[in-house]
């Protein structure tokens, strides 16, 4: 039984660091985008996404350091944080990237 608990603990640790990597990626990508790109594709504002991905990164950092982990498990705060970062990466990033690739022409013409 002790072996199972050790494996579970290491699995949660790995999941926590994978989630942290996703949160770092989302925040770094959001920080380097132009503010006008977000509004051009109607995806809220850059400040909103910076706050959301920054909050997710903060939760990830605190969890990785053991501040929110409690028993070392993957908790609800970490889940919400990685979902927020994943939404940015899956929905907002492609739309904003497409706008940047068009060279600033935000109209349909």
Short mmCIF file of N, CA and C in Angstrom, two decimals:
data_model
loop_
_atom_site.label_atom_id
_atom_site.label_comp_id
_atom_site.label_asym_id
_atom_site.label_seq_id
_atom_site.Cartn_x
_atom_site.Cartn_y
_atom_site.Cartn_z
N UNK A 1 0.82 -1.20 0.00
CA UNK A 1 0.00 0.00 0.00
C UNK A 1 0.86 1.26 0.00
N UNK A 2 2.00 1.17 0.65
CA UNK A 2 2.90 2.31 0.72
C UNK A 2 3.46 2.67 -0.66
N UNK A 3 3.68 1.64 -1.48
CA UNK A 3 4.19 1.87 -2.84
C UNK A 3 3.15 2.62 -3.67
N UNK A 4 1.90 2.25 -3.53
CA UNK A 4 0.82 2.91 -4.27
C UNK A 4 0.73 4.38 -3.87
N UNK A 5 0.84 4.67 -2.61
CA UNK A 5 0.79 6.06 -2.15
C UNK A 5 2.00 6.86 -2.65
N UNK A 6 3.15 6.24 -2.72
CA UNK A 6 4.34 6.91 -3.24
C UNK A 6 4.18 7.21 -4.72
N UNK A 7 3.67 6.25 -5.48
CA UNK A 7 3.43 6.46 -6.92
C UNK A 7 2.42 7.58 -7.12
N UNK A 8 1.35 7.57 -6.32
CA UNK A 8 0.33 8.61 -6.42
C UNK A 8 0.93 9.99 -6.12
N UNK A 9 1.76 10.06 -5.12
CA UNK A 9 2.38 11.32 -4.75
C UNK A 9 3.27 11.85 -5.88
N UNK A 10 4.07 10.98 -6.48
CA UNK A 10 4.92 11.40 -7.60
C UNK A 10 4.11 11.78 -8.83
N UNK A 11 3.02 11.07 -9.06
CA UNK A 11 2.14 11.40 -10.18
C UNK A 11 1.54 12.79 -10.01
N UNK A 12 1.08 13.11 -8.82
CA UNK A 12 0.55 14.45 -8.54
C UNK A 12 1.63 15.52 -8.69
N UNK A 13 2.84 15.20 -8.29
CA UNK A 13 3.94 16.14 -8.43
C UNK A 13 4.22 16.43 -9.91
N UNK A 14 4.25 15.38 -10.73
CA UNK A 14 4.47 15.54 -12.17
C UNK A 14 3.32 16.33 -12.80
N UNK A 15 2.09 16.01 -12.45
CA UNK A 15 0.94 16.75 -12.97
C UNK A 15 1.01 18.23 -12.58
N UNK A 16 1.45 18.50 -11.37
CA UNK A 16 1.57 19.89 -10.93
C UNK A 16 2.59 20.66 -11.74
N UNK A 17 3.71 20.03 -12.06
CA UNK A 17 4.73 20.72 -12.86
C UNK A 17 4.33 20.84 -14.32
N UNK A 18 3.57 19.88 -14.85
CA UNK A 18 3.05 20.01 -16.21
C UNK A 18 2.06 21.18 -16.26
N UNK A 19 1.19 21.27 -15.26
CA UNK A 19 0.24 22.38 -15.19
C UNK A 19 0.98 23.70 -15.07
N UNK A 20 2.03 23.75 -14.28
CA UNK A 20 2.82 24.98 -14.14
C UNK A 20 3.45 25.37 -15.47
N UNK A 21 3.95 24.41 -16.22
CA UNK A 21 4.53 24.71 -17.53
C UNK A 21 3.48 25.29 -18.48
N UNK A 22 2.28 24.76 -18.46
CA UNK A 22 1.19 25.29 -19.30
C UNK A 22 0.86 26.72 -18.89
N UNK A 23 0.83 26.98 -17.60
CA UNK A 23 0.51 28.32 -17.10
C UNK A 23 1.60 29.33 -17.45
N UNK A 24 2.85 28.92 -17.37
CA UNK A 24 3.96 29.80 -17.76
C UNK A 24 3.87 30.11 -19.25
N UNK A 25 3.60 29.11 -20.06
CA UNK A 25 3.49 29.28 -21.50
C UNK A 25 2.36 30.26 -21.84
N UNK A 26 1.20 30.09 -21.22
CA UNK A 26 0.06 30.97 -21.50
C UNK A 26 0.37 32.41 -21.10
N UNK A 27 0.94 32.61 -19.93
CA UNK A 27 1.25 33.97 -19.46
C UNK A 27 2.29 34.63 -20.35
N UNK A 28 3.35 33.90 -20.69
CA UNK A 28 4.41 34.46 -21.53
C UNK A 28 3.89 34.82 -22.91
N UNK A 29 3.05 33.98 -23.48
CA UNK A 29 2.50 34.27 -24.80
C UNK A 29 1.58 35.48 -24.74
N UNK A 30 0.76 35.56 -23.71
CA UNK A 30 -0.15 36.69 -23.56
C UNK A 30 0.61 38.00 -23.39
N UNK A 31 1.69 37.96 -22.65
CA UNK A 31 2.47 39.18 -22.38
C UNK A 31 3.12 39.73 -23.65
N UNK A 32 3.45 38.89 -24.61
CA UNK A 32 4.14 39.38 -25.80
C UNK A 32 3.22 39.81 -26.93
N UNK A 33 1.92 39.62 -26.78
CA UNK A 33 0.96 40.01 -27.82
C UNK A 33 0.62 41.49 -27.71
N UNK A 34 0.21 42.09 -28.83
CA UNK A 34 -0.19 43.50 -28.85
C UNK A 34 -1.62 43.63 -28.33
N UNK A 35 -1.90 44.67 -27.55
CA UNK A 35 -3.25 44.85 -27.00
C UNK A 35 -4.33 44.97 -28.07
N UNK A 36 -4.02 45.60 -29.18
CA UNK A 36 -5.03 45.79 -30.23
C UNK A 36 -5.46 44.46 -30.85
N UNK A 37 -4.60 43.47 -30.82
CA UNK A 37 -4.93 42.16 -31.41
C UNK A 37 -6.08 41.49 -30.67
N UNK A 38 -6.14 41.67 -29.37
CA UNK A 38 -7.19 41.04 -28.58
C UNK A 38 -8.55 41.65 -28.90
N UNK A 39 -8.59 42.96 -28.99
CA UNK A 39 -9.86 43.63 -29.25
C UNK A 39 -10.29 43.44 -30.69
N UNK A 40 -9.33 43.26 -31.61
CA UNK A 40 -9.66 43.09 -33.02
C UNK A 40 -10.41 41.78 -33.26
N UNK A 41 -10.15 40.78 -32.46
CA UNK A 41 -10.83 39.50 -32.62
C UNK A 41 -11.90 39.27 -31.56
N UNK A 42 -12.25 40.30 -30.83
CA UNK A 42 -13.31 40.25 -29.81
C UNK A 42 -13.06 39.18 -28.76
N UNK A 43 -11.86 39.18 -28.20
CA UNK A 43 -11.50 38.21 -27.16
C UNK A 43 -11.17 38.92 -25.85
N UNK A 44 -12.00 39.82 -25.42
CA UNK A 44 -11.76 40.64 -24.23
C UNK A 44 -10.55 41.53 -24.45
N UNK A 45 -9.88 41.91 -23.38
CA UNK A 45 -8.72 42.80 -23.51
C UNK A 45 -7.46 42.07 -23.07
N UNK A 46 -6.34 42.64 -23.43
CA UNK A 46 -5.07 42.05 -23.02
C UNK A 46 -4.95 42.06 -21.50
N UNK A 47 -5.41 43.13 -20.86
CA UNK A 47 -5.35 43.21 -19.40
C UNK A 47 -6.13 42.09 -18.73
N UNK A 48 -7.29 41.78 -19.29
CA UNK A 48 -8.10 40.69 -18.74
C UNK A 48 -7.35 39.37 -18.83
N UNK A 49 -6.79 39.08 -20.00
CA UNK A 49 -6.09 37.80 -20.17
C UNK A 49 -4.77 37.76 -19.40
N UNK A 50 -4.12 38.91 -19.27
CA UNK A 50 -2.91 38.94 -18.44
C UNK A 50 -3.25 38.66 -16.98
N UNK A 51 -4.34 39.24 -16.51
CA UNK A 51 -4.76 38.99 -15.12
C UNK A 51 -5.15 37.52 -14.92
N UNK A 52 -5.87 36.97 -15.87
CA UNK A 52 -6.32 35.59 -15.75
C UNK A 52 -5.15 34.60 -15.81
N UNK A 53 -4.28 34.77 -16.81
CA UNK A 53 -3.14 33.86 -16.92
C UNK A 53 -2.11 34.13 -15.82
N UNK A 54 -1.99 35.38 -15.39
CA UNK A 54 -1.09 35.70 -14.27
C UNK A 54 -1.58 35.10 -12.97
N UNK A 55 -2.88 35.15 -12.74
CA UNK A 55 -3.45 34.50 -11.56
C UNK A 55 -3.26 32.99 -11.60
N UNK A 56 -3.44 32.43 -12.78
CA UNK A 56 -3.22 30.99 -12.94
C UNK A 56 -1.76 30.64 -12.66
N UNK A 57 -0.86 31.48 -13.14
CA UNK A 57 0.57 31.25 -12.90
C UNK A 57 0.89 31.36 -11.41
N UNK A 58 0.30 32.32 -10.74
CA UNK A 58 0.52 32.47 -9.30
C UNK A 58 0.04 31.25 -8.53
N UNK A 59 -1.14 30.76 -8.88
CA UNK A 59 -1.66 29.55 -8.22
C UNK A 59 -0.74 28.36 -8.51
N UNK A 60 -0.27 28.27 -9.74
CA UNK A 60 0.63 27.18 -10.09
C UNK A 60 1.94 27.24 -9.33
N UNK A 61 2.48 28.45 -9.19
CA UNK A 61 3.73 28.61 -8.44
C UNK A 61 3.54 28.27 -6.96
N UNK A 62 2.46 28.77 -6.38
CA UNK A 62 2.20 28.48 -4.98
C UNK A 62 1.97 26.99 -4.75
N UNK A 63 1.29 26.37 -5.68
CA UNK A 63 1.03 24.93 -5.56
C UNK A 63 2.31 24.13 -5.71
N UNK A 64 3.16 24.55 -6.64
CA UNK A 64 4.43 23.83 -6.84
C UNK A 64 5.33 23.97 -5.62
N UNK A 65 5.24 25.09 -4.95
CA UNK A 65 6.06 25.30 -3.76
C UNK A 65 5.43 24.69 -2.51
N UNK A 66 4.24 24.14 -2.64
CA UNK A 66 3.59 23.47 -1.52
C UNK A 66 2.64 24.36 -0.74
N UNK A 67 2.44 25.60 -1.16
CA UNK A 67 1.58 26.52 -0.42
C UNK A 67 0.12 26.14 -0.46
N UNK A 68 -0.36 25.64 -1.61
CA UNK A 68 -1.76 25.25 -1.71
C UNK A 68 -1.95 23.75 -1.76
N UNK A 69 -0.86 23.00 -1.88
CA UNK A 69 -0.96 21.56 -2.07
C UNK A 69 -1.50 20.81 -0.88
N UNK A 70 -1.23 21.29 0.30
CA UNK A 70 -1.70 20.58 1.48
C UNK A 70 -1.05 19.23 1.60
N UNK A 71 -1.70 18.21 1.09
CA UNK A 71 -1.16 16.86 1.15
C UNK A 71 -0.36 16.49 -0.08
N UNK A 72 -0.05 17.45 -0.91
CA UNK A 72 0.73 17.15 -2.10
C UNK A 72 -0.13 16.70 -3.27
N UNK A 73 -1.44 16.78 -3.14
CA UNK A 73 -2.34 16.36 -4.21
C UNK A 73 -2.64 17.48 -5.18
N UNK A 74 -3.19 17.10 -6.30
CA UNK A 74 -3.61 18.05 -7.33
C UNK A 74 -4.98 18.55 -6.91
N UNK A 75 -5.10 19.85 -6.52
CA UNK A 75 -6.34 20.32 -5.91
C UNK A 75 -7.18 21.14 -6.88
N UNK A 76 -8.31 21.60 -6.40
CA UNK A 76 -9.27 22.33 -7.22
C UNK A 76 -8.69 23.64 -7.73
N UNK A 77 -7.90 24.33 -6.93
CA UNK A 77 -7.30 25.59 -7.37
C UNK A 77 -6.38 25.37 -8.57
N UNK A 78 -5.60 24.32 -8.51
CA UNK A 78 -4.71 24.00 -9.62
C UNK A 78 -5.51 23.64 -10.86
N UNK A 79 -6.59 22.93 -10.70
CA UNK A 79 -7.43 22.54 -11.82
C UNK A 79 -8.03 23.77 -12.50
N UNK A 80 -8.56 24.70 -11.72
CA UNK A 80 -9.14 25.92 -12.28
C UNK A 80 -8.06 26.75 -12.98
N UNK A 81 -6.88 26.81 -12.40
CA UNK A 81 -5.78 27.58 -12.99
C UNK A 81 -5.34 27.00 -14.32
N UNK A 82 -5.18 25.69 -14.39
CA UNK A 82 -4.74 25.09 -15.64
C UNK A 82 -5.84 25.15 -16.71
N UNK A 83 -7.09 25.11 -16.30
CA UNK A 83 -8.19 25.27 -17.26
C UNK A 83 -8.19 26.68 -17.84
N UNK A 84 -7.99 27.70 -17.00
CA UNK A 84 -7.94 29.08 -17.49
C UNK A 84 -6.79 29.27 -18.48
N UNK A 85 -5.62 28.74 -18.16
CA UNK A 85 -4.48 28.84 -19.07
C UNK A 85 -4.73 28.07 -20.35
N UNK A 86 -5.38 26.93 -20.25
CA UNK A 86 -5.67 26.12 -21.43
C UNK A 86 -6.69 26.79 -22.34
N UNK A 87 -7.66 27.47 -21.75
CA UNK A 87 -8.64 28.21 -22.56
C UNK A 87 -7.93 29.29 -23.36
N UNK A 88 -7.00 30.00 -22.70
CA UNK A 88 -6.24 31.02 -23.43
C UNK A 88 -5.48 30.37 -24.60
N UNK A 89 -4.78 29.28 -24.33
CA UNK A 89 -3.96 28.66 -25.36
C UNK A 89 -4.78 28.05 -26.49
N UNK A 90 -5.96 27.51 -26.17
CA UNK A 90 -6.76 26.83 -27.18
C UNK A 90 -7.67 27.77 -27.97
N UNK A 91 -8.11 28.86 -27.36
CA UNK A 91 -9.08 29.73 -28.02
C UNK A 91 -8.52 31.09 -28.39
N UNK A 92 -7.91 31.76 -27.45
CA UNK A 92 -7.48 33.14 -27.66
C UNK A 92 -6.19 33.21 -28.47
N UNK A 93 -5.22 32.40 -28.12
CA UNK A 93 -3.91 32.45 -28.80
C UNK A 93 -4.03 32.24 -30.31
N UNK A 94 -4.77 31.24 -30.80
CA UNK A 94 -4.87 31.08 -32.26
C UNK A 94 -5.54 32.29 -32.95
N UNK A 95 -6.55 32.85 -32.31
CA UNK A 95 -7.23 34.00 -32.91
C UNK A 95 -6.32 35.22 -32.95
N UNK A 96 -5.60 35.46 -31.87
CA UNK A 96 -4.71 36.61 -31.80
C UNK A 96 -3.52 36.40 -32.73
N UNK A 97 -3.02 35.17 -32.83
CA UNK A 97 -1.91 34.87 -33.73
C UNK A 97 -2.31 35.09 -35.18
N UNK A 98 -3.51 34.71 -35.52
CA UNK A 98 -4.01 34.89 -36.88
C UNK A 98 -4.09 36.36 -37.24
N UNK A 99 -4.50 37.19 -36.28
CA UNK A 99 -4.55 38.63 -36.50
C UNK A 99 -3.15 39.19 -36.72
N UNK A 100 -2.19 38.72 -35.96
CA UNK A 100 -0.81 39.20 -36.09
C UNK A 100 -0.22 38.78 -37.43
N UNK A 101 -0.61 37.62 -37.93
CA UNK A 101 -0.09 37.14 -39.20
C UNK A 101 -0.67 37.90 -40.40
N UNK A 102 -1.80 38.53 -40.20
CA UNK A 102 -2.40 39.31 -41.28
C UNK A 102 -1.72 40.66 -41.46
N UNK A 103 -0.82 41.00 -40.61
CA UNK A 103 -0.08 42.26 -40.76
C UNK A 103 -0.83 43.47 -40.29
N UNK A 104 -1.79 43.31 -39.43
CA UNK A 104 -2.48 44.45 -38.85
C UNK A 104 -3.76 44.84 -39.58
N UNK A 105 -4.12 44.16 -40.64
CA UNK A 105 -5.35 44.45 -41.34
C UNK A 105 -6.48 43.73 -40.61
N UNK A 106 -7.22 44.46 -39.78
CA UNK A 106 -8.21 43.84 -38.92
C UNK A 106 -9.60 43.80 -39.55
N UNK A 107 -9.77 44.38 -40.68
CA UNK A 107 -11.08 44.42 -41.33
C UNK A 107 -11.28 43.22 -42.23
N UNK A 108 -12.51 43.00 -42.69
CA UNK A 108 -12.79 41.87 -43.57
C UNK A 108 -12.35 42.12 -45.01
N UNK A 109 -11.82 43.30 -45.31
CA UNK A 109 -11.49 43.61 -46.71
C UNK A 109 -10.08 43.34 -47.01
#
